[in-house]
Tab-separated table of C-alpha atoms in Angstrom:
chain	number	residue	atom	x	y	z
J	18	UNK	CA	13.665	5.214	25.192
J	19	UNK	CA	9.968	5.685	24.738
J	20	UNK	CA	6.972	4.386	26.637
J	21	UNK	CA	4.464	2.347	24.655
J	22	UNK	CA	1.074	1.078	25.735
J	23	UNK	CA	-1.380	-0.996	23.758
J	24	UNK	CA	-3.786	-3.889	24.079
J	25	UNK	CA	-2.428	-7.229	22.902
J	26	UNK	CA	-4.784	-10.195	22.714
J	27	UNK	CA	-7.189	-8.453	25.077
J	28	UNK	CA	-4.585	-7.572	27.708
J	29	UNK	CA	-3.239	-4.081	28.388
J	30	UNK	CA	0.533	-4.099	27.989
J	31	UNK	CA	3.223	-1.456	28.374
J	32	UNK	CA	6.900	-1.241	27.595
J	33	UNK	CA	9.845	1.098	27.542
J	34	UNK	CA	11.544	0.651	24.196
J	35	UNK	CA	14.037	2.202	21.800
J	36	UNK	CA	12.084	4.206	19.166
J	37	UNK	CA	13.513	1.859	16.513
J	38	UNK	CA	11.661	-1.120	18.023
J	39	UNK	CA	9.360	-2.664	15.456
J	40	UNK	CA	5.996	-4.021	16.514
J	41	UNK	CA	7.171	-7.555	15.731
J	42	UNK	CA	10.206	-7.088	17.997
J	43	UNK	CA	8.007	-5.710	20.765
J	44	UNK	CA	5.696	-8.716	20.494
J	45	UNK	CA	8.448	-11.311	20.324
J	46	UNK	CA	11.214	-9.916	22.482
J	47	UNK	CA	9.380	-7.865	25.072
J	48	UNK	CA	6.106	-9.777	25.385
J	49	UNK	CA	7.595	-13.178	24.462
J	50	UNK	CA	4.784	-13.777	21.983
J	51	UNK	CA	6.947	-15.685	19.537
J	52	UNK	CA	4.121	-16.997	17.380
J	53	UNK	CA	4.497	-13.960	15.127
J	54	UNK	CA	7.512	-14.617	12.929
J	55	UNK	CA	10.087	-12.532	11.106
J	56	UNK	CA	10.575	-13.999	7.666
J	57	UNK	CA	11.948	-11.569	5.111
J	58	UNK	CA	11.964	-8.399	7.221
J	59	UNK	CA	11.208	-6.469	4.003
J	60	UNK	CA	7.361	-6.511	4.125
J	61	UNK	CA	6.999	-9.091	1.382
J	62	UNK	CA	6.625	-12.511	3.022
J	63	UNK	CA	3.798	-11.986	5.533
J	64	UNK	CA	5.150	-14.233	8.313
J	65	UNK	CA	4.772	-11.245	10.658
J	66	UNK	CA	1.104	-10.461	9.919
J	67	UNK	CA	-0.961	-9.465	12.958
J	68	UNK	CA	-4.239	-7.569	13.282
J	69	UNK	CA	-3.988	-3.880	14.163
J	70	UNK	CA	-7.437	-2.646	15.210
J	71	UNK	CA	-8.968	-5.539	13.316
J	72	UNK	CA	-6.975	-5.219	10.088
J	73	UNK	CA	-4.144	-7.418	8.857
J	74	UNK	CA	-0.818	-5.594	8.857
J	75	UNK	CA	2.863	-6.399	8.664
J	76	UNK	CA	4.316	-5.985	12.128
J	77	UNK	CA	7.862	-5.883	10.728
J	78	UNK	CA	7.012	-2.621	8.953
J	79	UNK	CA	5.426	-0.799	11.882
J	80	UNK	CA	7.156	0.833	14.822
J	81	UNK	CA	5.768	-0.179	18.216
J	82	UNK	CA	5.084	3.476	19.067
J	83	UNK	CA	2.975	3.903	15.918
J	84	UNK	CA	0.338	1.591	17.386
J	85	UNK	CA	0.174	3.355	20.735
J	86	UNK	CA	-3.295	2.658	22.162
J	87	UNK	CA	-4.207	0.199	19.417
J	88	UNK	CA	-5.781	-3.199	19.730
J	89	UNK	CA	-3.395	-5.898	18.499
J	90	UNK	CA	-4.286	-9.538	17.899
J	91	UNK	CA	-1.580	-12.115	17.289
J	92	UNK	CA	-1.847	-15.806	16.448
J	93	UNK	CA	-1.768	-16.499	20.199
J	94	UNK	CA	-4.931	-14.459	20.662
J	95	UNK	CA	-7.139	-16.079	18.016
J	96	UNK	CA	-8.364	-18.839	20.318
J	97	UNK	CA	-8.771	-19.034	24.098
J	98	UNK	CA	-5.775	-20.555	25.941
J	99	UNK	CA	-6.348	-24.309	26.320
J	100	UNK	CA	-9.659	-23.998	24.486
J	101	UNK	CA	-10.519	-25.293	21.035
J	102	UNK	CA	-8.615	-23.919	18.055
J	103	UNK	CA	-10.023	-21.044	16.008
J	104	UNK	CA	-11.899	-22.522	13.008
J	105	UNK	CA	-9.201	-21.215	10.629
J	106	UNK	CA	-6.465	-22.894	12.695
J	107	UNK	CA	-8.520	-26.087	12.734
J	108	UNK	CA	-8.978	-25.893	8.952
J	109	UNK	CA	-5.208	-25.567	8.449
J	110	UNK	CA	-4.704	-28.662	10.642
J	111	UNK	CA	-7.451	-30.649	8.918
J	112	UNK	CA	-6.224	-29.805	5.419
J	113	UNK	CA	-2.537	-30.282	6.153
J	114	UNK	CA	-1.941	-26.693	5.046
J	115	UNK	CA	1.607	-26.489	6.345
J	116	UNK	CA	4.901	-28.235	6.135
J	117	UNK	CA	7.647	-26.401	8.007
J	118	UNK	CA	5.066	-24.114	9.606
J	119	UNK	CA	7.116	-20.948	9.510
J	120	UNK	CA	4.620	-18.983	7.394
J	121	UNK	CA	1.570	-20.460	9.121
J	122	UNK	CA	0.849	-17.821	11.787
J	123	UNK	CA	0.938	-15.069	9.159
J	124	UNK	CA	-1.095	-17.182	6.739
J	125	UNK	CA	-3.797	-17.745	9.338
J	126	UNK	CA	-3.923	-14.094	10.434
J	127	UNK	CA	-4.211	-13.035	6.776
J	128	UNK	CA	-6.814	-15.737	6.127
J	129	UNK	CA	-9.044	-14.515	8.963
J	130	UNK	CA	-8.712	-10.960	7.620
J	131	UNK	CA	-9.705	-12.158	4.134
J	132	UNK	CA	-12.868	-13.727	5.538
J	133	UNK	CA	-13.758	-10.518	7.385
J	134	UNK	CA	-13.356	-8.497	4.201
J	135	UNK	CA	-14.594	-10.927	1.558
J	136	UNK	CA	-17.100	-13.115	3.358
J	137	UNK	CA	-17.428	-16.818	4.086
J	138	UNK	CA	-17.830	-18.115	0.562
J	139	UNK	CA	-14.417	-17.720	-1.061
J	140	UNK	CA	-13.447	-19.064	-4.470
J	141	UNK	CA	-9.933	-20.176	-5.304
J	142	UNK	CA	-9.100	-17.090	-7.385
J	143	UNK	CA	-10.098	-14.729	-4.612
J	144	UNK	CA	-8.053	-16.616	-2.037
J	145	UNK	CA	-4.956	-16.765	-4.233
J	146	UNK	CA	-5.208	-13.081	-5.122
J	147	UNK	CA	-5.741	-12.060	-1.500
J	148	UNK	CA	-2.783	-14.171	-0.353
J	149	UNK	CA	-0.337	-12.183	-2.468
J	150	UNK	CA	1.317	-10.797	0.643
J	151	UNK	CA	2.083	-14.188	2.202
J	152	UNK	CA	4.847	-16.413	0.928
J	153	UNK	CA	5.176	-20.147	1.637
J	154	UNK	CA	8.349	-21.899	0.542
J	155	UNK	CA	7.135	-25.459	1.155
J	156	UNK	CA	3.584	-26.287	0.241
J	157	UNK	CA	2.967	-24.871	-3.209
J	158	UNK	CA	-0.076	-23.210	-1.606
J	159	UNK	CA	-2.548	-25.876	-2.736
J	160	UNK	CA	-3.589	-27.035	0.713
J	161	UNK	CA	-3.410	-23.518	2.123
J	162	UNK	CA	-6.009	-22.411	-0.426
J	163	UNK	CA	-8.184	-25.434	0.431
J	164	UNK	CA	-7.836	-24.741	4.153
J	165	UNK	CA	-8.829	-21.100	3.808
J	166	UNK	CA	-11.943	-21.989	1.803
J	167	UNK	CA	-12.900	-24.542	4.474
J	168	UNK	CA	-11.976	-22.247	7.360
J	169	UNK	CA	-14.033	-19.432	5.862
J	170	UNK	CA	-17.110	-21.666	5.794
J	171	UNK	CA	-16.462	-22.894	9.327
J	172	UNK	CA	-16.127	-19.329	10.596
J	173	UNK	CA	-19.700	-18.625	9.543
J	174	UNK	CA	-20.984	-20.971	12.247
J	175	UNK	CA	-18.377	-20.324	14.904
J	176	UNK	CA	-18.856	-17.975	17.855
J	177	UNK	CA	-15.061	-17.476	17.868
J	178	UNK	CA	-15.068	-15.893	14.431
J	179	UNK	CA	-16.328	-12.506	15.525
J	180	UNK	CA	-14.782	-9.461	13.890
J	181	UNK	CA	-12.179	-7.650	15.918
O	25	UNK	CA	18.617	1.173	11.482
O	26	UNK	CA	20.143	4.471	12.595
O	27	UNK	CA	18.822	6.158	15.718
O	28	UNK	CA	16.141	8.810	15.445
O	29	UNK	CA	13.778	10.888	17.530
O	30	UNK	CA	10.097	10.873	16.694
O	31	UNK	CA	7.468	13.590	16.924
O	32	UNK	CA	3.702	13.275	16.793
O	33	UNK	CA	2.277	16.681	15.820
O	34	UNK	CA	-1.487	17.181	15.844
O	35	UNK	CA	-1.704	19.887	13.172
O	36	UNK	CA	-0.186	20.336	9.724
O	37	UNK	CA	1.245	23.666	10.902
O	38	UNK	CA	3.142	21.939	13.737
O	39	UNK	CA	4.385	19.279	11.342
O	40	UNK	CA	5.613	21.923	8.876
O	41	UNK	CA	7.321	23.793	11.721
O	42	UNK	CA	9.131	20.622	12.779
O	43	UNK	CA	10.149	19.931	9.170
O	44	UNK	CA	11.581	23.439	8.873
O	45	UNK	CA	13.323	23.429	12.269
O	46	UNK	CA	14.748	19.947	12.577
O	47	UNK	CA	17.682	18.897	10.463
O	48	UNK	CA	17.343	15.686	8.505
O	49	UNK	CA	13.664	15.294	9.302
O	50	UNK	CA	11.321	12.999	7.408
O	51	UNK	CA	7.535	12.683	7.404
O	52	UNK	CA	6.116	9.269	8.261
O	53	UNK	CA	2.662	8.343	6.965
O	54	UNK	CA	1.969	4.614	6.504
O	55	UNK	CA	5.674	3.902	6.696
O	56	UNK	CA	5.654	1.187	4.065
O	57	UNK	CA	8.448	2.766	2.073
O	58	UNK	CA	10.275	4.764	4.723
O	59	UNK	CA	10.621	1.984	7.313
O	60	UNK	CA	12.064	-0.607	4.876
O	61	UNK	CA	14.421	2.097	3.536
O	62	UNK	CA	15.561	2.928	7.080
O	63	UNK	CA	16.132	-0.767	7.835
O	64	UNK	CA	18.479	-0.933	4.860
O	65	UNK	CA	20.216	2.228	6.107
O	66	UNK	CA	19.435	3.855	2.779
O	67	UNK	CA	17.708	6.546	4.829
O	68	UNK	CA	18.838	7.742	8.227
O	69	UNK	CA	16.597	10.616	9.250
O	70	UNK	CA	17.439	12.103	12.639
O	71	UNK	CA	13.829	13.122	13.171
O	72	UNK	CA	10.661	11.283	12.214
O	73	UNK	CA	7.494	13.352	12.067
O	74	UNK	CA	4.510	11.043	12.333
O	75	UNK	CA	1.422	12.291	10.476
O	76	UNK	CA	-1.054	9.871	12.054
O	77	UNK	CA	-2.216	12.132	14.882
O	78	UNK	CA	-3.255	15.015	12.617
O	79	UNK	CA	-7.020	15.266	12.270
O	80	UNK	CA	-8.654	15.885	8.912
O	81	UNK	CA	-5.897	14.454	6.732
O	82	UNK	CA	-7.825	11.381	5.685
O	83	UNK	CA	-11.170	10.956	4.032
O	84	UNK	CA	-12.872	10.870	0.673
O	85	UNK	CA	-15.548	13.234	-0.621
O	86	UNK	CA	-16.965	14.706	-3.797
O	87	UNK	CA	-16.656	18.478	-4.102
O	88	UNK	CA	-18.179	19.922	-7.238
O	89	UNK	CA	-16.598	18.196	-10.201
O	90	UNK	CA	-13.738	16.718	-8.199
O	91	UNK	CA	-13.095	13.729	-6.037
O	92	UNK	CA	-11.119	14.919	-3.020
O	93	UNK	CA	-8.932	12.451	-1.127
O	94	UNK	CA	-7.009	13.320	2.037
O	95	UNK	CA	-3.265	12.679	1.984
O	96	UNK	CA	-3.357	10.229	4.903
O	97	UNK	CA	-6.095	8.099	3.297
O	98	UNK	CA	-4.919	4.516	3.164
O	99	UNK	CA	-4.877	2.463	-0.049
O	100	UNK	CA	-7.528	0.063	1.233
O	101	UNK	CA	-9.907	2.949	1.965
O	102	UNK	CA	-9.575	4.216	-1.619
O	103	UNK	CA	-9.874	0.700	-3.062
O	104	UNK	CA	-13.083	-0.085	-1.182
O	105	UNK	CA	-14.713	3.371	-1.111
O	106	UNK	CA	-18.150	3.441	-2.703
O	107	UNK	CA	-17.605	7.137	-3.506
O	108	UNK	CA	-14.412	6.389	-5.453
O	109	UNK	CA	-15.976	3.385	-7.178
O	110	UNK	CA	-18.916	5.492	-8.267
O	111	UNK	CA	-16.970	8.554	-9.425
O	112	UNK	CA	-13.600	7.295	-10.695
O	113	UNK	CA	-13.698	3.475	-10.627
O	114	UNK	CA	-10.252	3.272	-12.268
O	115	UNK	CA	-8.764	4.938	-9.191
O	116	UNK	CA	-10.328	2.375	-6.842
O	117	UNK	CA	-9.036	-0.373	-9.137
O	118	UNK	CA	-5.527	1.109	-9.097
O	119	UNK	CA	-5.514	1.293	-5.291
O	120	UNK	CA	-6.661	-2.339	-5.084
O	121	UNK	CA	-3.565	-3.387	-7.055
O	122	UNK	CA	-0.989	-1.776	-4.766
O	123	UNK	CA	1.184	-4.206	-2.818
O	124	UNK	CA	-0.940	-6.715	-0.938
O	125	UNK	CA	-3.884	-6.476	1.500
O	126	UNK	CA	-1.710	-5.904	4.586
O	127	UNK	CA	0.315	-3.211	2.828
O	128	UNK	CA	-2.903	-1.530	1.641
O	129	UNK	CA	-4.129	-1.363	5.246
O	130	UNK	CA	-1.173	0.865	6.189
O	131	UNK	CA	0.165	2.670	3.097
O	132	UNK	CA	-1.242	6.099	2.204
O	133	UNK	CA	-1.791	8.015	-1.029
O	134	UNK	CA	0.139	11.045	0.229
O	135	UNK	CA	3.117	8.939	1.218
O	136	UNK	CA	3.186	7.210	-2.139
O	137	UNK	CA	2.953	10.400	-4.198
O	138	UNK	CA	5.440	12.364	-2.071
O	139	UNK	CA	7.935	9.536	-2.447
O	140	UNK	CA	7.452	9.365	-6.243
O	141	UNK	CA	8.935	5.906	-6.623
O	142	UNK	CA	9.392	5.320	-10.381
O	143	UNK	CA	7.481	2.026	-10.058
O	144	UNK	CA	4.645	3.257	-7.821
O	145	UNK	CA	1.031	3.254	-9.019
O	146	UNK	CA	-0.417	6.502	-7.662
O	147	UNK	CA	1.857	8.847	-9.659
O	148	UNK	CA	0.283	7.364	-12.805
O	149	UNK	CA	-3.193	8.128	-11.447
O	150	UNK	CA	-2.272	11.727	-10.585
O	151	UNK	CA	-0.711	12.411	-13.973
O	152	UNK	CA	-3.242	10.276	-15.844
O	153	UNK	CA	-6.215	12.097	-14.341
O	154	UNK	CA	-4.674	15.573	-14.208
O	155	UNK	CA	-4.994	15.751	-10.435
O	156	UNK	CA	-4.207	18.832	-8.386
O	157	UNK	CA	-1.938	18.220	-5.423
O	158	UNK	CA	-2.870	20.531	-2.575
O	159	UNK	CA	-0.173	21.267	-0.001
O	160	UNK	CA	0.011	23.444	3.102
O	161	UNK	CA	1.336	26.208	0.830
O	162	UNK	CA	-0.174	25.961	-2.645
O	163	UNK	CA	-1.947	23.938	-5.301
O	164	UNK	CA	0.354	22.052	-7.656
O	165	UNK	CA	-0.925	20.646	-10.966
O	166	UNK	CA	0.311	17.067	-11.378
O	167	UNK	CA	1.994	18.086	-14.658
O	168	UNK	CA	4.360	20.260	-12.584
O	169	UNK	CA	4.720	17.933	-9.613
O	170	UNK	CA	6.760	14.891	-10.692
O	171	UNK	CA	10.369	15.880	-11.319
O	172	UNK	CA	12.212	12.608	-11.779
O	173	UNK	CA	13.235	9.579	-9.731
O	174	UNK	CA	11.989	10.134	-6.169
O	175	UNK	CA	11.976	13.879	-6.952
O	176	UNK	CA	8.959	16.147	-6.686
O	177	UNK	CA	8.165	19.858	-6.696
O	178	UNK	CA	7.671	19.733	-2.913
O	179	UNK	CA	9.799	22.208	-0.959
O	180	UNK	CA	11.630	20.971	2.145
O	181	UNK	CA	8.901	22.127	4.552
O	182	UNK	CA	5.947	21.505	2.249
O	183	UNK	CA	3.343	18.859	3.112
O	184	UNK	CA	0.679	17.323	0.877
O	185	UNK	CA	-2.718	17.656	2.531
O	186	UNK	CA	-5.088	16.398	-0.152
O	187	UNK	CA	-5.610	15.445	-3.788
O	188	UNK	CA	-8.272	16.723	-6.167
O	189	UNK	CA	-9.038	14.317	-8.974
O	190	UNK	CA	-11.289	15.743	-11.691
O	191	UNK	CA	-14.153	13.443	-12.601
O	192	UNK	CA	-13.565	12.024	-16.058
O	193	UNK	CA	-15.751	10.438	-18.740
O	194	UNK	CA	-13.602	7.358	-19.139
O	195	UNK	CA	-10.546	5.983	-17.411
O	196	UNK	CA	-8.674	2.755	-16.786
O	197	UNK	CA	-5.409	1.571	-15.288
O	198	UNK	CA	-3.666	-1.574	-16.435
O	199	UNK	CA	-0.579	-2.816	-14.671
O	200	UNK	CA	1.998	-5.474	-15.323
O	201	UNK	CA	3.168	-6.159	-11.765
O	202	UNK	CA	6.538	-7.448	-10.758
O	203	UNK	CA	5.465	-10.855	-9.415
O	204	UNK	CA	7.498	-10.532	-6.199
O	205	UNK	CA	7.050	-6.939	-5.120
O	206	UNK	CA	3.752	-6.116	-6.906
O	207	UNK	CA	5.295	-2.822	-7.944
O	208	UNK	CA	4.517	-1.871	-11.534
O	209	UNK	CA	7.072	-3.189	-13.993
O	210	UNK	CA	4.929	-1.031	-16.268
O	211	UNK	CA	1.552	0.549	-15.512
O	212	UNK	CA	-0.516	2.684	-17.877
O	213	UNK	CA	-3.321	5.022	-16.828
O	214	UNK	CA	-5.561	6.463	-19.561
O	215	UNK	CA	-8.379	8.952	-19.162
O	216	UNK	CA	-10.736	11.029	-21.248
O	217	UNK	CA	-12.389	14.196	-19.972
O	218	UNK	CA	-14.027	15.980	-22.868
O	219	UNK	CA	-11.181	16.696	-25.278
O	220	UNK	CA	-8.545	16.280	-22.555
O	221	UNK	CA	-6.917	12.904	-23.139
O	222	UNK	CA	-4.183	11.627	-20.867
O	223	UNK	CA	-1.907	8.607	-21.084
O	224	UNK	CA	0.440	8.324	-18.096
O	225	UNK	CA	3.041	5.608	-17.687
O	226	UNK	CA	4.725	4.442	-14.486
O	227	UNK	CA	7.432	1.817	-14.023
O	228	UNK	CA	8.929	2.197	-17.487
O	229	UNK	CA	10.596	5.587	-17.665
O	230	UNK	CA	14.184	6.055	-16.540
O	231	UNK	CA	13.096	9.438	-15.201
O	232	UNK	CA	9.904	8.302	-13.471
O	233	UNK	CA	6.262	8.710	-14.434
O	234	UNK	CA	5.612	10.389	-17.808
O	235	UNK	CA	2.878	11.167	-20.340
O	236	UNK	CA	2.886	9.745	-23.865
O	237	UNK	CA	1.847	12.696	-26.001
O	238	UNK	CA	1.983	10.688	-29.248
O	239	UNK	CA	-0.616	8.269	-27.860
O	240	UNK	CA	-2.718	11.151	-26.539
O	241	UNK	CA	-2.754	12.863	-29.937
O	242	UNK	CA	-3.803	9.627	-31.625
O	243	UNK	CA	-6.576	9.105	-29.072
O	244	UNK	CA	-7.851	12.661	-29.570
O	245	UNK	CA	-8.909	11.697	-33.091
O	246	UNK	CA	-10.816	8.738	-31.797
O	247	UNK	CA	-10.720	7.287	-28.271
O	248	UNK	CA	-10.416	3.628	-29.243
O	249	UNK	CA	-7.904	0.796	-29.291
O	250	UNK	CA	-7.483	1.049	-33.065
O	251	UNK	CA	-6.075	4.566	-32.742
O	252	UNK	CA	-3.053	3.128	-30.941
O	253	UNK	CA	-2.350	0.277	-33.352
O	254	UNK	CA	1.257	0.239	-34.498
O	255	UNK	CA	2.256	3.042	-32.132
O	256	UNK	CA	5.258	2.551	-29.879
O	257	UNK	CA	7.358	4.591	-27.486
O	258	UNK	CA	11.092	5.094	-28.075
O	259	UNK	CA	13.327	2.589	-26.274
O	260	UNK	CA	15.611	5.482	-25.421
O	261	UNK	CA	14.436	6.797	-22.046
O	262	UNK	CA	13.097	3.475	-20.769
O	263	UNK	CA	14.679	2.037	-17.658
O	264	UNK	CA	16.460	-1.290	-17.823
O	265	UNK	CA	17.211	-3.639	-14.925
O	266	UNK	CA	17.094	-7.312	-13.882
O	267	UNK	CA	13.296	-7.206	-14.042
O	268	UNK	CA	13.059	-6.123	-17.673
O	269	UNK	CA	15.064	-4.566	-20.493
O	270	UNK	CA	14.316	-1.148	-21.977
O	271	UNK	CA	13.020	-2.852	-25.151
O	272	UNK	CA	10.672	-5.040	-23.124
O	273	UNK	CA	9.355	-2.093	-21.154
O	274	UNK	CA	8.818	-0.036	-24.338
O	275	UNK	CA	6.868	-2.941	-25.792
O	276	UNK	CA	4.757	-3.267	-22.636
O	277	UNK	CA	3.862	0.442	-22.723
O	278	UNK	CA	2.179	-0.058	-26.112
O	279	UNK	CA	0.453	-3.292	-25.104
O	280	UNK	CA	-0.807	-1.970	-21.772
O	281	UNK	CA	-1.955	1.339	-23.282
O	282	UNK	CA	-4.123	-0.571	-25.754
O	283	UNK	CA	-5.478	-2.767	-22.960
O	284	UNK	CA	-6.202	0.310	-20.842
O	285	UNK	CA	-8.104	2.000	-23.665
O	286	UNK	CA	-10.004	-1.248	-24.258
O	287	UNK	CA	-10.911	-1.377	-20.561
O	288	UNK	CA	-11.888	2.301	-20.497
O	289	UNK	CA	-14.179	1.909	-23.512
O	290	UNK	CA	-15.643	-1.475	-22.524
């Protein structure tokens, strides 16, 4: 067993885990933050995307001990508890950018990362290219792309859209 | 996944010592090949030596006529580096095509090259630019480094510390990605540095990355798309799988080489 300590959604957390524990398992099974999903478990689908020190990463392809001391943000940490949704979450709701919802947390975490890297004015090509690491089996992506363009614009005016 | 112990050395010397001492030890950089391989139980190292705590292994700088990139430098850093874009833009472009944004935030150049996956992008850049691979023991020219599928010239306790890419006059990388994995079904890197012309192909060869000397000779006469017209590579020696037949890959090598030369001369 190995001791891990990191900051998750602004809170210091610790755990005593088997070295094989992936970050996504630590989040879901030890911290009970089940918003981050395991889809393919092969680093292709993006359902497990979280932010590690402000950068989108696949938590199914990272050992918990590799992010010792890091700052992790999950879908649960994007907005304040019981407060308004993050503008990207709101844009997904407004644009009906989900059907089954399984890919949504990863989509939104990737979307926020795209805005941080590419700015608030995103064209369709950029969004589609940048979403290559997130797979949705239901929607055909059309509304996801619309939501991200809208969410990106909304983030420009939102105090919640600060970089990590 | 099989059980393992992990180590977090803070110097290359410590890491090399661990590699030499521990049986069935593996280096871990970004982990984006090793961890999936361990999940599938295709790898079961008893010891994992994490490179992330070693200072000085990442970074990008120009030294003389070379672009020097640390082994732990992540793909996203290469893709977005103004130094790389200014000195060898084709290398930044290549890095921007690896995997997807989240993968590029974790994966490293050293990890990719040490692994020498036959469909990886960076081996084509090393061979296509005539890079020198600097380890804790020696300097290895890329022409002597890649030895076949997942095989390199690296000794068991040898660690890549940095890459030296010579600045070139012209270069481009064109890739036909597998739509699911974004690995190269075929990728062609071309470069021109004075009279040194290189055409390196990844994804296609049944023995990993290789140079196409026939194309290079043709381009020495004139570095233009027309020089490659009608030229093909032999089907024999191409890999063949569910993603593409040997004939298809051989065809793509010609097409992508012409596109790469067009991009390099644009």
